[in-house]
Amino acid sequence: SAALDIAEIGLDTFTNGIAQELPGVKILFGLGKSIIAVRDRNFQKQTMKFFVHLHDGSITSEQFEKYKKALEEDKKRADKELSRVIILLDRITDDDKTEILASFYRAYIVNLISWERFFELSEALDRMFLPDIELIIRIAKEYQVLYEEGGYLADRLASVGLVQNPISRILIPVIGGAPPFGKIPLTLTSLGKQFVSLYFSSDIA
């Protein structure tokens, strides 16, 4: 079959020779190279912004040297922690999310949060969009934000563990009965409260 013939030829030969003659392939390869270049530039940009924000004066040189030494003495830990940050920075395209990530990492370096909590916070951040962040800040600042106002953004915040699932509020016995689903106020979980607290410490609010 054609598939077996291609497999026998080898991928390198296929991509460098035969495939180049197929209609549209040259355009596709050219576009792929452009995408890689854009991705590399974005990664460099986000990495620079991450370290600039990380070293904004909130961490003393002694605290950072202590953390650096701990990584140098434990290669497995260094690989795990730095790989996590690199993967996240490679995904991020919004500057605000990079600064928030730096704030989370800074809190971890100075032992305000555990690695497990950093992982939870960074995972939530990775799955969020900027409107989600705006909503969670609004929930923290305002006296009351109803579920119907949050809509699908509230659903996403609940799915990442930052906002209490409104369904659980309905299941809790309430004197006089529970309010209509859409009228249930959104409340932050402990993870959500920590997210907001570290967000404000990032000085980008």
Short mmCIF file of C-alpha atoms in Angstrom, two decimals:
data_model
loop_
_atom_site.label_atom_id
_atom_site.label_comp_id
_atom_site.label_asym_id
_atom_site.label_seq_id
_atom_site.Cartn_x
_atom_site.Cartn_y
_atom_site.Cartn_z
CA SER A 1 0.00 0.00 0.00
CA ALA A 2 1.00 3.65 -0.30
CA ALA A 3 1.17 3.93 3.50
CA LEU A 4 3.59 1.01 3.73
CA ASP A 5 5.68 2.40 0.89
CA ILE A 6 5.99 5.71 2.74
CA ALA A 7 6.87 3.91 5.98
CA GLU A 8 9.60 1.95 4.21
CA ILE A 9 11.02 5.08 2.60
CA GLY A 10 11.36 6.72 5.99
CA LEU A 11 9.88 9.88 7.45
CA ASP A 12 12.91 12.10 6.78
CA THR A 13 13.02 11.17 3.11
CA PHE A 14 9.28 11.64 2.83
CA THR A 15 9.21 15.11 4.37
CA ASN A 16 12.35 16.30 2.60
CA GLY A 17 11.66 14.84 -0.83
CA ILE A 18 8.47 13.22 -2.05
CA ALA A 19 6.07 15.21 0.14
CA GLN A 20 7.55 18.49 -0.98
CA GLU A 21 6.13 17.84 -4.46
CA LEU A 22 2.56 17.27 -3.24
CA PRO A 23 0.12 20.18 -3.70
CA GLY A 24 -0.02 22.47 -0.66
CA VAL A 25 2.71 20.70 1.32
CA LYS A 26 5.31 23.42 0.76
CA ILE A 27 2.82 25.99 2.05
CA LEU A 28 2.06 23.79 5.06
CA PHE A 29 5.74 23.32 5.90
CA GLY A 30 6.41 27.03 5.50
CA LEU A 31 3.49 27.86 7.78
CA GLY A 32 4.74 25.31 10.30
CA LYS A 33 8.15 26.96 10.43
CA SER A 34 6.50 30.35 10.94
CA ILE A 35 4.36 29.00 13.77
CA ILE A 36 7.44 27.54 15.48
CA ALA A 37 9.21 30.90 15.18
CA VAL A 38 6.21 32.73 16.69
CA ARG A 39 6.00 30.17 19.50
CA ASP A 40 9.70 30.56 20.26
CA ARG A 41 9.38 34.35 20.43
CA ASN A 42 6.36 34.10 22.70
CA PHE A 43 8.16 31.64 25.01
CA GLN A 44 11.17 33.98 25.23
CA LYS A 45 8.90 36.93 25.95
CA GLN A 46 6.91 35.14 28.66
CA THR A 47 10.06 33.70 30.25
CA MET A 48 11.64 37.14 30.47
CA LYS A 49 8.45 38.64 31.94
CA PHE A 50 8.22 35.76 34.42
CA PHE A 51 11.74 36.30 35.80
CA VAL A 52 11.43 40.09 35.81
CA HIS A 53 8.28 39.79 37.92
CA LEU A 54 9.81 37.06 40.06
CA HIS A 55 12.71 39.34 40.95
CA ASP A 56 10.70 42.48 41.66
CA GLY A 57 12.18 42.85 45.13
CA SER A 58 9.63 40.71 46.96
CA ILE A 59 12.18 37.90 47.37
CA THR A 60 15.38 38.66 49.22
CA SER A 61 18.67 37.51 47.74
CA GLU A 62 19.09 35.20 50.73
CA GLN A 63 15.71 33.54 50.10
CA PHE A 64 16.46 33.03 46.42
CA GLU A 65 19.98 31.69 47.07
CA LYS A 66 18.54 29.23 49.58
CA TYR A 67 16.05 27.98 47.00
CA LYS A 68 18.70 27.85 44.28
CA LYS A 69 20.97 25.80 46.52
CA ALA A 70 18.15 23.38 47.31
CA LEU A 71 17.62 22.80 43.57
CA GLU A 72 21.33 22.32 42.95
CA GLU A 73 21.44 19.67 45.67
CA ASP A 74 18.37 17.81 44.41
CA LYS A 75 18.40 17.35 40.63
CA LYS A 76 15.16 15.38 40.65
CA ARG A 77 13.38 18.21 42.42
CA ALA A 78 14.91 20.76 40.07
CA ASP A 79 13.76 18.83 37.01
CA LYS A 80 10.24 18.47 38.38
CA GLU A 81 9.78 22.09 39.42
CA LEU A 82 11.54 23.85 36.55
CA SER A 83 9.94 21.56 33.96
CA ARG A 84 6.53 22.49 35.31
CA VAL A 85 7.27 26.20 34.97
CA ILE A 86 8.72 25.81 31.47
CA ILE A 87 5.69 23.85 30.25
CA LEU A 88 3.33 26.48 31.62
CA LEU A 89 5.29 29.39 30.14
CA ASP A 90 5.26 27.68 26.77
CA ARG A 91 1.45 27.58 26.88
CA ILE A 92 0.83 31.12 28.12
CA THR A 93 0.10 33.90 25.65
CA ASP A 94 -1.28 36.51 28.07
CA ASP A 95 1.18 38.68 29.98
CA ASP A 96 -1.13 38.94 33.00
CA LYS A 97 -1.17 35.16 33.40
CA THR A 98 2.63 35.10 33.31
CA GLU A 99 2.82 37.64 36.13
CA ILE A 100 0.26 35.72 38.17
CA LEU A 101 2.25 32.51 37.67
CA ALA A 102 5.37 34.33 38.86
CA SER A 103 3.49 35.43 41.98
CA PHE A 104 2.48 31.84 42.70
CA TYR A 105 6.05 30.64 42.23
CA ARG A 106 7.39 33.44 44.39
CA ALA A 107 5.00 32.39 47.17
CA TYR A 108 6.32 28.85 46.86
CA ILE A 109 9.98 29.93 47.00
CA VAL A 110 9.40 31.84 50.26
CA ASN A 111 7.37 28.92 51.72
CA LEU A 112 4.01 30.69 51.77
CA ILE A 113 2.53 27.74 49.87
CA SER A 114 3.53 24.13 49.31
CA TRP A 115 4.55 22.66 45.97
CA GLU A 116 1.23 20.79 45.88
CA ARG A 117 -0.66 24.07 46.31
CA PHE A 118 1.48 25.77 43.66
CA PHE A 119 0.62 22.90 41.31
CA GLU A 120 -3.10 23.32 42.03
CA LEU A 121 -3.01 27.08 41.54
CA SER A 122 -0.93 26.89 38.37
CA GLU A 123 -3.18 24.16 36.95
CA ALA A 124 -6.25 26.32 37.58
CA LEU A 125 -4.52 29.31 35.98
CA ASP A 126 -3.55 27.25 32.95
CA ARG A 127 -7.19 26.28 32.36
CA MET A 128 -8.55 29.81 32.80
CA PHE A 129 -9.13 32.67 30.38
CA LEU A 130 -8.74 36.37 31.18
CA PRO A 131 -12.53 36.90 31.58
CA ASP A 132 -12.48 34.11 34.20
CA ILE A 133 -9.81 36.01 36.14
CA GLU A 134 -11.84 39.20 35.92
CA LEU A 135 -14.87 37.36 37.30
CA ILE A 136 -13.06 35.80 40.24
CA ILE A 137 -11.65 39.21 41.19
CA ARG A 138 -15.15 40.66 40.94
CA ILE A 139 -16.48 37.91 43.23
CA ALA A 140 -13.76 38.76 45.76
CA LYS A 141 -14.36 42.52 45.62
CA GLU A 142 -18.13 42.80 45.43
CA TYR A 143 -20.61 42.00 48.18
CA GLN A 144 -22.53 39.59 45.98
CA VAL A 145 -22.25 38.18 42.47
CA LEU A 146 -25.06 35.85 41.43
CA TYR A 147 -24.56 32.64 39.51
CA GLU A 148 -26.69 33.90 36.63
CA GLU A 149 -24.30 36.84 36.22
CA GLY A 150 -21.30 34.54 35.95
CA GLY A 151 -22.87 32.09 33.52
CA TYR A 152 -20.48 29.67 31.84
CA LEU A 153 -17.51 31.55 33.35
CA ALA A 154 -18.79 30.58 36.79
CA ASP A 155 -19.08 26.98 35.61
CA ARG A 156 -15.44 27.03 34.51
CA LEU A 157 -14.28 28.55 37.80
CA ALA A 158 -16.18 25.85 39.67
CA SER A 159 -14.62 23.15 37.48
CA VAL A 160 -11.08 24.27 38.39
CA GLY A 161 -11.93 24.45 42.10
CA LEU A 162 -11.85 28.23 42.62
CA VAL A 163 -15.59 28.78 43.10
CA GLN A 164 -17.97 26.64 45.09
CA ASN A 165 -20.29 24.65 42.84
CA PRO A 166 -23.76 26.27 43.15
CA ILE A 167 -25.39 22.83 43.03
CA SER A 168 -23.88 22.03 46.43
CA ARG A 169 -25.58 25.12 47.83
CA ILE A 170 -28.95 23.78 46.69
CA LEU A 171 -28.35 20.46 48.44
CA ILE A 172 -27.72 22.19 51.79
CA PRO A 173 -30.97 22.53 53.78
CA VAL A 174 -31.99 26.20 53.98
CA ILE A 175 -34.74 27.65 56.17
CA GLY A 176 -37.48 28.87 53.85
CA GLY A 177 -36.06 26.90 50.91
CA ALA A 178 -33.14 27.49 48.57
CA PRO A 179 -33.22 30.45 46.17
CA PRO A 180 -33.65 29.85 42.43
CA PHE A 181 -30.50 28.34 40.91
CA GLY A 182 -29.49 31.51 39.07
CA LYS A 183 -29.93 33.64 42.20
CA ILE A 184 -27.38 31.71 44.24
CA PRO A 185 -24.41 33.95 45.20
CA LEU A 186 -21.01 32.77 44.01
CA THR A 187 -18.52 32.05 46.79
CA LEU A 188 -14.81 31.37 46.61
CA THR A 189 -13.30 28.11 47.81
CA SER A 190 -10.15 28.15 49.95
CA LEU A 191 -8.16 27.68 46.74
CA GLY A 192 -10.02 30.56 45.15
CA LYS A 193 -9.32 32.84 48.12
CA GLN A 194 -5.62 32.01 47.93
CA PHE A 195 -5.62 32.63 44.18
CA VAL A 196 -7.07 36.11 44.75
CA SER A 197 -4.72 36.86 47.63
CA LEU A 198 -1.65 36.01 45.56
CA TYR A 199 -3.12 37.82 42.56
CA PHE A 200 -3.27 41.05 44.54
CA SER A 201 0.28 40.49 45.76
CA SER A 202 1.35 40.51 42.10
CA ASP A 203 0.60 44.25 41.89
CA ILE A 204 -1.23 43.90 38.60
CA ALA A 205 -4.77 44.25 39.91
#
